[in-house]
Backbone as CSV, one residue per row, in Angstrom:
resi,resn,N_x,N_y,N_z,CA_x,CA_y,CA_z,C_x,C_y,C_z
1,MET,18.580,18.336,-22.988,18.471,18.774,-21.599,17.331,19.773,-21.410
2,ASP,17.133,20.624,-22.441,16.019,21.568,-22.367,14.686,20.836,-22.293
3,GLU,14.580,19.741,-23.063,13.342,18.970,-23.055,13.131,18.304,-21.696
4,VAL,14.224,17.774,-21.119,14.128,17.147,-19.796,13.692,18.168,-18.757
5,TRP,14.295,19.366,-18.815,13.947,20.406,-17.844,12.495,20.838,-18.003
6,ASP,12.039,20.953,-19.262,10.639,21.323,-19.500,9.699,20.274,-18.918
7,ASN,10.045,18.989,-19.111,9.209,17.926,-18.557,9.232,17.938,-17.031
8,LEU,10.416,18.254,-16.491,10.593,18.241,-15.041,9.762,19.317,-14.359
9,THR,9.662,20.464,-14.997,8.960,21.597,-14.382,7.517,21.734,-14.852
10,ALA,7.114,20.895,-15.791,5.744,20.994,-16.310,4.753,20.414,-15.295
11,VAL,3.542,20.907,-15.363,2.464,20.404,-14.511,1.678,19.362,-15.296
12,GLN,1.562,18.166,-14.729,0.833,17.083,-15.382,-0.542,16.937,-14.735
13,PRO,-1.567,16.740,-15.558,-2.898,16.501,-14.977,-2.943,15.153,-14.281
14,ALA,-3.804,15.033,-13.302,-3.990,13.749,-12.631,-4.606,12.749,-13.601
15,PRO,-4.371,11.464,-13.405,-5.031,10.463,-14.253,-6.548,10.578,-14.139
16,SER,-7.234,9.941,-15.059,-8.696,9.963,-15.020,-9.201,9.263,-13.761
17,GLY,-10.449,9.531,-13.429,-11.027,8.940,-12.231,-10.997,7.428,-12.254
18,ARG,-11.297,6.834,-13.406,-11.295,5.374,-13.504,-9.894,4.811,-13.282
19,VAL,-8.887,5.499,-13.806,-7.505,5.049,-13.606,-7.130,5.164,-12.135
20,LEU,-7.535,6.242,-11.497,-7.234,6.413,-10.075,-7.912,5.336,-9.225
21,ILE,-9.145,4.978,-9.579,-9.820,3.898,-8.864,-9.040,2.596,-9.035
22,ALA,-8.584,2.324,-10.253,-7.810,1.112,-10.510,-6.501,1.122,-9.720
23,ILE,-5.860,2.292,-9.646,-4.616,2.413,-8.875,-4.878,2.159,-7.400
24,ALA,-5.968,2.701,-6.885,-6.311,2.501,-5.472,-6.530,1.025,-5.171
25,VAL,-7.236,0.333,-6.062,-7.475,-1.104,-5.868,-6.167,-1.873,-5.934
26,LEU,-5.328,-1.540,-6.906,-4.040,-2.213,-7.039,-3.176,-1.972,-5.812
27,THR,-3.164,-0.753,-5.314,-2.387,-0.445,-4.109,-2.852,-1.291,-2.932
28,ALA,-4.165,-1.400,-2.772,-4.706,-2.210,-1.681,-4.287,-3.672,-1.825
29,VAL,-4.308,-4.182,-3.049,-3.893,-5.573,-3.285,-2.422,-5.762,-2.933
30,LEU,-1.573,-4.827,-3.345,-0.145,-4.930,-3.069,0.146,-4.958,-1.570
31,VAL,-0.630,-4.202,-0.802,-0.371,-4.090,0.631,-1.056,-5.198,1.421
32,ILE,-2.248,-5.600,1.005,-3.042,-6.533,1.801,-2.751,-7.997,1.458
33,TRP,-2.539,-8.292,0.180,-2.377,-9.690,-0.240,-0.956,-10.160,0.082
34,ARG,-0.851,-11.063,1.043,0.448,-11.461,1.575,1.424,-11.995,0.521
35,PRO,1.018,-12.870,-0.429,1.993,-13.374,-1.411,2.679,-12.263,-2.207
36,VAL,1.940,-11.187,-2.482,2.537,-10.061,-3.210,3.304,-9.158,-2.254
37,TRP,2.714,-8.925,-1.074,3.322,-8.039,-0.085,4.740,-8.484,0.271
38,ARG,4.972,-9.791,0.355,6.296,-10.305,0.725,7.385,-9.768,-0.191
39,HIS,7.027,-9.519,-1.453,8.020,-9.054,-2.428,8.076,-7.529,-2.495
40,VAL,6.929,-6.881,-2.580,6.934,-5.426,-2.755,7.295,-4.711,-1.457
41,ARG,7.286,-5.427,-0.333,7.659,-4.809,0.929,9.103,-4.304,0.898
42,GLN,9.912,-4.832,-0.019,11.296,-4.383,-0.126,11.366,-2.887,-0.420
43,VAL,10.367,-2.364,-1.120,10.325,-0.920,-1.393,10.196,-0.147,-0.083
44,VAL,9.391,-0.669,0.843,9.246,-0.027,2.151,10.569,-0.071,2.911
45,THR,11.278,-1.205,2.810,12.572,-1.326,3.484,13.575,-0.323,2.924
46,ILE,13.560,-0.142,1.608,14.453,0.839,0.991,14.169,2.232,1.558
47,ALA,12.873,2.589,1.646,12.505,3.900,2.197,12.851,3.977,3.681
48,HIS,12.629,2.893,4.412,12.911,2.850,5.844,14.395,3.100,6.120
49,GLU,15.246,2.329,5.447,16.686,2.492,5.669,17.190,3.812,5.108
50,GLY,16.590,4.263,4.013,16.958,5.568,3.483,16.652,6.687,4.461
51,ALA,15.530,6.563,5.180,15.179,7.564,6.193,16.184,7.548,7.342
52,HIS,16.571,6.347,7.795,17.610,6.248,8.818,18.880,6.975,8.360
53,GLY,19.294,6.678,7.125,20.528,7.267,6.614,20.451,8.768,6.460
54,LEU,19.315,9.265,5.960,19.154,10.705,5.765,19.218,11.449,7.085
55,VAL,18.485,10.965,8.086,18.464,11.649,9.374,19.808,11.520,10.071
56,ALA,20.460,10.378,9.925,21.794,10.224,10.511,22.753,11.276,9.951
57,ALA,22.713,11.482,8.634,23.581,12.484,8.017,23.211,13.892,8.482
58,LEU,21.907,14.180,8.539,21.468,15.504,8.990,21.824,15.756,10.451
59,ALA,21.890,14.684,11.240,22.217,14.819,12.661,23.720,14.896,12.907
60,GLY,24.509,14.851,11.842,25.951,14.969,11.983,26.665,13.658,12.238
61,ARG,25.952,12.536,12.078,26.596,11.247,12.231,27.244,10.829,10.915
62,ARG,28.235,9.970,10.995,28.922,9.508,9.788,28.277,8.209,9.325
63,LEU,27.635,8.266,8.169,26.959,7.103,7.623,28.004,6.173,7.004
64,THR,28.076,4.926,7.492,29.096,3.988,7.012,28.547,2.913,6.098
65,GLY,27.248,2.769,5.995,26.729,1.777,5.061,25.314,1.340,5.382
66,ILE,24.643,0.838,4.329,23.274,0.338,4.442,23.224,-1.048,3.819
67,ARG,22.558,-1.965,4.496,22.363,-3.319,3.992,20.878,-3.624,3.884
68,LEU,20.494,-4.250,2.781,19.121,-4.714,2.573,19.163,-6.225,2.408
69,HIS,18.258,-6.922,3.085,18.295,-8.372,3.094,17.076,-8.962,2.395
70,SER,17.186,-10.204,1.978,16.135,-10.855,1.207,14.872,-11.096,2.022
71,ASP,14.966,-11.074,3.353,13.772,-11.234,4.190,13.077,-9.899,4.432
72,THR,13.458,-8.886,3.677,12.940,-7.503,3.724,13.340,-6.765,4.988
73,SER,14.323,-7.284,5.717,14.895,-6.516,6.815,16.038,-5.669,6.267
74,GLY,16.555,-4.777,7.085,17.659,-3.929,6.658,18.452,-3.444,7.843
75,LEU,19.590,-2.842,7.553,20.460,-2.332,8.611,21.184,-1.100,8.101
76,THR,21.089,-0.017,8.853,21.828,1.205,8.557,22.830,1.438,9.678
77,VAL,24.096,1.572,9.322,25.157,1.740,10.312,25.730,3.146,10.186
78,SER,25.802,3.842,11.314,26.405,5.173,11.335,27.295,5.289,12.558
79,ARG,28.275,6.147,12.459,29.198,6.358,13.565,28.955,7.715,14.202
80,GLY,29.119,7.733,15.498,28.908,8.952,16.253,28.593,8.606,17.685
81,LYS,28.142,9.574,18.418,27.785,9.365,19.814,26.689,8.307,19.920
82,PRO,26.873,7.266,20.748,25.898,6.171,20.806,24.602,6.528,21.514
83,SER,24.481,7.728,22.007,23.258,8.169,22.668,23.038,9.642,22.321
84,GLY,21.980,10.222,22.868,21.721,11.627,22.602,20.708,11.830,21.499
85,ALA,20.437,13.096,21.215,19.373,13.465,20.284,19.610,12.930,18.874
86,GLY,20.867,12.958,18.409,21.159,12.502,17.056,20.836,11.036,16.867
87,MET,21.235,10.209,17.825,20.967,8.782,17.734,19.482,8.495,17.868
88,ILE,18.807,9.213,18.754,17.366,9.022,18.927,16.626,9.390,17.642
89,ALA,16.995,10.518,17.048,16.344,10.942,15.802,16.583,9.932,14.688
90,THR,17.796,9.381,14.629,18.117,8.394,13.601,17.249,7.156,13.746
91,LEU,17.115,6.658,14.970,16.286,5.476,15.204,14.808,5.770,14.965
92,LEU,14.379,6.954,15.343,12.973,7.332,15.210,12.541,7.462,13.748
93,ALA,13.489,7.744,12.866,13.142,8.064,11.480,12.667,6.871,10.667
94,GLY,13.068,5.652,11.044,12.865,4.508,10.172,11.426,4.206,9.822
95,TYR,10.608,3.876,10.802,9.229,3.458,10.497,8.360,4.591,9.961
96,PRO,8.454,5.817,10.487,7.672,6.899,9.873,8.218,7.329,8.511
97,GLY,9.471,6.971,8.194,10.103,7.443,6.972,9.301,7.203,5.709
98,PRO,8.883,5.946,5.405,8.106,5.722,4.182,6.843,6.568,4.119
99,ALA,6.156,6.710,5.260,4.928,7.510,5.274,5.218,8.980,5.006
100,LEU,6.294,9.495,5.588,6.631,10.906,5.386,7.119,11.156,3.957
101,PHE,7.851,10.185,3.390,8.218,10.296,1.973,6.952,10.287,1.114
102,GLY,6.003,9.406,1.472,4.746,9.365,0.737,3.964,10.657,0.858
103,LEU,4.011,11.271,2.038,3.323,12.544,2.237,3.954,13.645,1.395
104,ALA,5.292,13.683,1.348,5.971,14.658,0.496,5.614,14.437,-0.974
105,ALA,5.537,13.165,-1.369,5.149,12.851,-2.743,3.720,13.291,-3.012
106,ALA,2.827,13.090,-2.037,1.428,13.516,-2.198,1.338,15.022,-2.386
107,PHE,2.180,15.755,-1.684,2.187,17.215,-1.838,2.580,17.597,-3.269
108,LEU,3.631,16.946,-3.802,4.040,17.234,-5.179,2.945,16.865,-6.164
109,LEU,2.293,15.727,-5.948,1.218,15.323,-6.851,0.049,16.294,-6.791
110,SER,-0.238,16.807,-5.600,-1.351,17.757,-5.468,-1.081,19.038,-6.231
111,ARG,0.211,19.300,-6.520,0.594,20.475,-7.309,0.797,20.127,-8.785
112,GLY,0.647,18.837,-9.124,0.754,18.410,-10.520,2.142,18.039,-10.971
113,TYR,3.095,17.879,-10.056,4.482,17.614,-10.443,4.822,16.126,-10.358
114,ALA,4.126,15.322,-11.143,4.360,13.877,-11.115,5.741,13.520,-11.658
115,VAL,6.132,14.123,-12.775,7.436,13.815,-13.363,8.568,14.294,-12.460
116,ALA,8.423,15.473,-11.880,9.430,15.974,-10.946,9.592,15.009,-9.776
117,LEU,8.475,14.456,-9.305,8.523,13.483,-8.212,9.363,12.269,-8.602
118,LEU,9.167,11.769,-9.811,9.917,10.585,-10.246,11.408,10.893,-10.366
119,TRP,11.761,12.087,-10.836,13.170,12.453,-10.938,13.801,12.628,-9.560
120,VAL,13.072,13.214,-8.642,13.576,13.333,-7.272,13.828,11.937,-6.690
121,LEU,12.914,11.011,-6.952,13.083,9.643,-6.475,14.313,8.997,-7.091
122,LEU,14.549,9.229,-8.375,15.733,8.666,-9.027,17.021,9.187,-8.392
123,VAL,17.088,10.474,-8.145,18.282,11.052,-7.518,18.485,10.443,-6.131
124,ALA,17.390,10.296,-5.374,17.487,9.712,-4.031,18.000,8.276,-4.102
125,LEU,17.552,7.510,-5.101,17.998,6.125,-5.241,19.482,6.046,-5.613
126,VAL,19.939,6.977,-6.439,21.368,7.003,-6.779,22.198,7.290,-5.539
127,LEU,21.781,8.253,-4.740,22.502,8.571,-3.506,22.480,7.383,-2.547
128,LEU,21.341,6.705,-2.470,21.241,5.528,-1.610,22.156,4.422,-2.100
129,LEU,22.234,4.264,-3.414,23.061,3.209,-4.004,24.521,3.336,-3.578
130,LEU,24.984,4.562,-3.404,26.373,4.789,-3.003,26.655,4.282,-1.592
131,GLN,25.604,4.079,-0.806,25.784,3.646,0.584,25.499,2.163,0.794
132,ILE,25.040,1.465,-0.235,24.722,0.047,-0.101,26.004,-0.767,0.037
133,ARG,25.977,-1.717,0.972,27.187,-2.488,1.279,26.997,-3.998,1.145
134,ASN,25.927,-4.448,0.486,25.795,-5.887,0.244,25.170,-6.116,-1.126
135,LEU,25.360,-7.318,-1.662,24.967,-7.611,-3.034,23.458,-7.578,-3.219
136,PHE,22.717,-8.157,-2.271,21.267,-8.158,-2.421,20.713,-6.731,-2.375
137,GLY,21.259,-5.909,-1.486,20.826,-4.527,-1.419,21.108,-3.788,-2.714
138,LEU,22.276,-4.044,-3.287,22.636,-3.430,-4.569,21.647,-3.845,-5.649
139,TRP,21.338,-5.139,-5.678,20.399,-5.651,-6.662,19.012,-5.033,-6.477
140,SER,18.539,-4.937,-5.245,17.205,-4.407,-4.967,17.066,-2.958,-5.430
141,VAL,18.045,-2.131,-5.081,17.979,-0.715,-5.444,18.115,-0.540,-6.956
142,LEU,18.975,-1.348,-7.587,19.150,-1.247,-9.035,17.876,-1.636,-9.777
143,VAL,17.217,-2.703,-9.344,15.977,-3.127,-10.002,14.898,-2.066,-9.848
144,PHE,14.714,-1.589,-8.627,13.706,-0.561,-8.388,14.037,0.719,-9.158
145,GLY,15.308,1.114,-9.127,15.728,2.311,-9.843,15.544,2.177,-11.343
146,THR,15.796,0.985,-11.885,15.624,0.759,-13.321,14.164,0.906,-13.725
147,ILE,13.270,0.380,-12.897,11.837,0.517,-13.182,11.433,1.993,-13.178
148,VAL,11.873,2.717,-12.158,11.534,4.139,-12.066,12.119,4.901,-13.252
149,PHE,13.371,4.595,-13.615,14.001,5.288,-14.742,13.262,4.998,-16.046
150,ALA,12.887,3.732,-16.269,12.198,3.370,-17.503,10.886,4.129,-17.637
151,VAL,10.131,4.217,-16.546,8.867,4.951,-16.579,9.128,6.440,-16.804
152,THR,10.131,6.978,-16.135,10.429,8.405,-16.220,10.909,8.806,-17.611
153,TRP,11.688,7.932,-18.250,12.329,8.285,-19.509,11.487,7.955,-20.739
154,TRP,10.791,6.812,-20.704,10.132,6.333,-21.922,8.607,6.341,-21.865
155,ALA,8.005,6.317,-20.702,6.550,6.190,-20.624,5.857,7.496,-21.006
156,SER,4.601,7.380,-21.338,3.804,8.564,-21.652,3.526,9.359,-20.380
157,ALA,3.095,10.599,-20.559,2.796,11.450,-19.404,1.704,10.833,-18.540
158,GLU,0.715,10.201,-19.171,-0.369,9.577,-18.405,0.158,8.419,-17.560
159,THR,1.047,7.611,-18.143,1.619,6.479,-17.415,2.515,6.965,-16.275
160,GLN,3.289,8.010,-16.537,4.149,8.570,-15.488,3.318,9.049,-14.301
161,SER,2.235,9.741,-14.593,1.383,10.250,-13.528,0.743,9.102,-12.753
162,ALA,0.267,8.084,-13.454,-0.344,6.933,-12.790,0.670,6.206,-11.911
163,PHE,1.890,6.051,-12.410,2.936,5.372,-11.642,3.296,6.172,-10.392
164,ALA,3.339,7.488,-10.527,3.641,8.342,-9.377,2.552,8.209,-8.306
165,TYR,1.298,8.152,-8.720,0.213,7.952,-7.761,0.318,6.586,-7.095
166,LEU,0.664,5.563,-7.866,0.800,4.217,-7.306,1.885,4.181,-6.238
167,LEU,3.037,4.748,-6.519,4.129,4.761,-5.545,3.741,5.554,-4.293
168,THR,3.099,6.681,-4.508,2.717,7.531,-3.375,1.727,6.831,-2.468
169,TRP,0.664,6.311,-3.043,-0.350,5.632,-2.236,0.205,4.353,-1.605
170,PHE,1.117,3.686,-2.312,1.708,2.478,-1.736,2.505,2.813,-0.474
171,LEU,3.344,3.838,-0.537,4.130,4.216,0.638,3.233,4.637,1.796
172,LEU,2.192,5.397,1.486,1.296,5.873,2.540,0.555,4.716,3.212
173,LEU,0.092,3.763,2.419,-0.691,2.653,2.959,0.197,1.566,3.570
174,ALA,1.384,1.379,3.007,2.254,0.302,3.481,2.920,0.631,4.811
175,ALA,3.155,1.913,5.077,3.864,2.286,6.305,3.138,1.824,7.571
176,PRO,1.819,2.049,7.709,1.146,1.531,8.910,1.191,0.017,9.014
177,ARG,1.153,-0.688,7.876,1.230,-2.147,7.942,2.585,-2.590,8.474
178,ALA,3.653,-1.909,8.066,4.982,-2.254,8.566,5.060,-2.075,10.079
179,VAL,4.401,-1.033,10.602,4.384,-0.822,12.052,3.595,-1.939,12.740
180,ALA,2.483,-2.337,12.134,1.695,-3.440,12.702,2.521,-4.725,12.737
181,GLU,3.312,-4.953,11.698,4.173,-6.134,11.681,5.246,-6.056,12.768
182,LEU,5.747,-4.863,12.995,6.720,-4.666,14.076,6.137,-5.098,15.415
183,GLN,4.940,-4.630,15.726,4.329,-4.956,17.011,4.000,-6.442,17.100
184,ARG,3.584,-7.024,15.977,3.288,-8.460,15.979,4.546,-9.276,16.250
185,SER,5.670,-8.859,15.668,6.924,-9.572,15.917,7.393,-9.375,17.356
186,ARG,7.131,-8.193,17.917,7.499,-7.957,19.314,6.677,-8.830,20.251
187,ARG,5.385,-8.978,19.954,4.541,-9.850,20.775,5.004,-11.298,20.685
188,GLY,5.553,-11.663,19.520,6.048,-13.026,19.350,7.439,-13.242,19.900
189,GLY,8.019,-12.182,20.464,9.338,-12.300,21.070,10.491,-12.157,20.112
190,ALA,10.211,-11.713,18.865,11.275,-11.620,17.865,11.716,-10.188,17.589
191,GLY,11.227,-9.224,18.365,11.541,-7.830,18.060,12.439,-7.165,19.070
192,GLY,13.255,-7.949,19.778,14.048,-7.396,20.869,15.060,-6.351,20.462
193,ASN,15.467,-6.372,19.184,16.448,-5.395,18.716,15.824,-4.402,17.741
194,SER,14.514,-4.260,17.792,13.815,-3.360,16.877,14.124,-1.910,17.197
195,ASP,13.726,-1.030,16.284,13.916,0.407,16.513,13.218,0.849,17.801
196,ALA,12.001,0.329,18.025,11.249,0.717,19.225,11.977,0.281,20.488
197,ASP,12.542,-0.913,20.472,13.243,-1.413,21.660,14.558,-0.668,21.883
198,GLN,15.246,-0.321,20.803,16.469,0.465,20.954,16.151,1.868,21.480
199,LEU,15.056,2.433,21.017,14.642,3.741,21.531,14.287,3.649,23.007
200,ALA,13.630,2.553,23.391,13.296,2.365,24.804,14.561,2.280,25.649
201,HIS,15.584,1.605,25.138,16.846,1.480,25.864,17.530,2.836,26.020
202,LEU,17.456,3.663,24.986,18.128,4.963,25.021,17.389,5.995,25.866
203,THR,16.065,5.935,25.849,15.273,7.008,26.456,14.582,6.618,27.761
204,GLY,14.431,5.316,28.001,13.673,4.886,29.169,12.170,4.904,28.946
205,VAL,11.734,5.346,27.771,10.316,5.340,27.408,9.971,3.947,26.889
206,PRO,8.890,3.319,27.372,8.561,1.948,26.951,8.469,1.794,25.437
207,ALA,8.917,0.640,24.954,8.904,0.383,23.512,7.502,0.465,22.941
208,LEU,6.501,0.023,23.705,5.121,0.065,23.224,4.679,1.498,22.931
209,LEU,5.164,2.436,23.714,4.829,3.834,23.472,5.473,4.323,22.179
210,TRP,6.683,3.855,21.897,7.318,4.224,20.630,6.555,3.629,19.450
211,VAL,6.052,2.413,19.609,5.223,1.827,18.553,3.975,2.684,18.334
212,PHE,3.410,3.199,19.429,2.259,4.095,19.314,2.630,5.370,18.558
213,VAL,3.826,5.893,18.821,4.297,7.086,18.102,4.425,6.774,16.614
214,PHE,5.026,5.614,16.284,5.147,5.209,14.876,3.769,5.121,14.233
215,THR,2.822,4.515,14.950,1.466,4.342,14.416,0.803,5.693,14.173
216,THR,0.933,6.588,15.130,0.317,7.912,15.008,0.885,8.668,13.809
217,LEU,2.198,8.629,13.647,2.830,9.351,12.546,2.461,8.756,11.192
218,THR,2.461,7.433,11.083,2.168,6.809,9.787,0.696,6.945,9.406
219,VAL,-0.195,6.758,10.373,-1.621,6.916,10.070,-1.946,8.386,9.786
220,GLY,-1.320,9.288,10.533,-1.528,10.708,10.276,-1.076,11.109,8.882
221,ALA,0.092,10.587,8.470,0.584,10.878,7.118,-0.341,10.290,6.062
222,LEU,-0.874,9.087,6.329,-1.820,8.466,5.395,-3.060,9.334,5.215
223,LEU,-3.619,9.811,6.319,-4.823,10.628,6.237,-4.562,11.953,5.527
224,LEU,-3.431,12.577,5.852,-3.109,13.854,5.219,-2.780,13.658,3.740
225,GLY,-2.063,12.575,3.422,-1.767,12.277,2.024,-3.026,12.015,1.222
226,ALA,-3.989,11.313,1.831,-5.270,11.091,1.157,-5.998,12.413,0.937
227,TYR,-5.946,13.293,1.924,-6.572,14.607,1.800,-5.994,15.394,0.621
228,LEU,-4.680,15.223,0.400,-4.019,15.964,-0.673,-4.284,15.381,-2.055
229,THR,-4.423,14.060,-2.147,-4.473,13.421,-3.471,-5.845,12.912,-3.873
230,VAL,-6.674,12.513,-2.926,-7.980,11.965,-3.276,-8.881,12.977,-3.986
231,PRO,-8.769,14.309,-3.733,-9.603,15.249,-4.494,-9.482,15.105,-6.006
232,ALA,-8.410,14.452,-6.484,-8.306,14.214,-7.925,-9.453,13.342,-8.429
233,LEU,-10.101,12.608,-7.510,-11.238,11.779,-7.887,-12.536,12.575,-8.003
234,SER,-12.534,13.808,-7.568,-13.768,14.594,-7.520,-14.499,14.669,-8.862
235,PRO,-13.802,14.951,-9.995,-14.529,14.997,-11.271,-15.198,13.666,-11.606
236,PHE,-14.522,12.554,-11.286,-15.094,11.237,-11.564,-16.350,11.013,-10.732
237,ILE,-16.277,11.363,-9.445,-17.428,11.193,-8.551,-18.583,12.075,-9.011
238,SER,-18.241,13.302,-9.423,-19.277,14.227,-9.891,-19.962,13.690,-11.143
239,ASP,-19.150,13.186,-12.091,-19.719,12.629,-13.324,-20.592,11.414,-13.010
240,PHE,-20.146,10.581,-12.063,-20.872,9.372,-11.710,-22.231,9.713,-11.092
241,THR,-22.229,10.666,-10.187,-23.491,11.027,-9.530,-24.426,11.743,-10.488
242,THR,-23.859,12.516,-11.428,-24.692,13.222,-12.396,-25.341,12.252,-13.374
243,ALA,-24.590,11.190,-13.689,-25.091,10.215,-14.670,-26.186,9.323,-14.101
244,ARG,-26.296,9.257,-12.776,-27.317,8.390,-12.169,-28.713,8.954,-12.442
245,PRO,-29.692,8.099,-12.731,-31.051,8.596,-13.014,-31.701,9.158,-11.761
């Protein structure tokens, strides 16, 4: 336990510049390339529904269960007043959730706490697992949690740091894409029960404006997260420019 605590509180250096460039390219491929995105998008759904559940609990609502589906959709059910600030906050949390989790992760990485970030993620996944109410959701969280645990427990410090950067950048970059998909489905007539439409029903504010709010929050988190983590590339850029004739 002493060794675990030492690892948890230790500061890890950022990966090398070349590794960070490779991570950035891989992150872009995961988010942009549709055949891969269809599968890894489940991570965004886990963060999305987890954000709904977290805010519902903080707002004093009774969380009754979370479902994750194979089409990467999800459902978080909570009991309480069907309107008011608590319900609005719960609905509002979903789409910005992955980006805000990514921003929090970027802050930890900027301080060098890559291993601490992975342990925090593991604890969050265990808590989420207790609220899952369907078999596919259970399977999804267990698979993702197993991968995170394996990296956290057995991988080298360099691999742990690289994996933490990959997860952070993935959440930051994937969140705006999820919002774009929301608006595309709404234009196609398939988003009538979306978070934005439910917020419009509760508040009287047009759903399109809520989509704009989601976009602003996710893009803002992406930019701020990049500001916090991209400086790790500075030594690589400096070496590259110095090496040029």
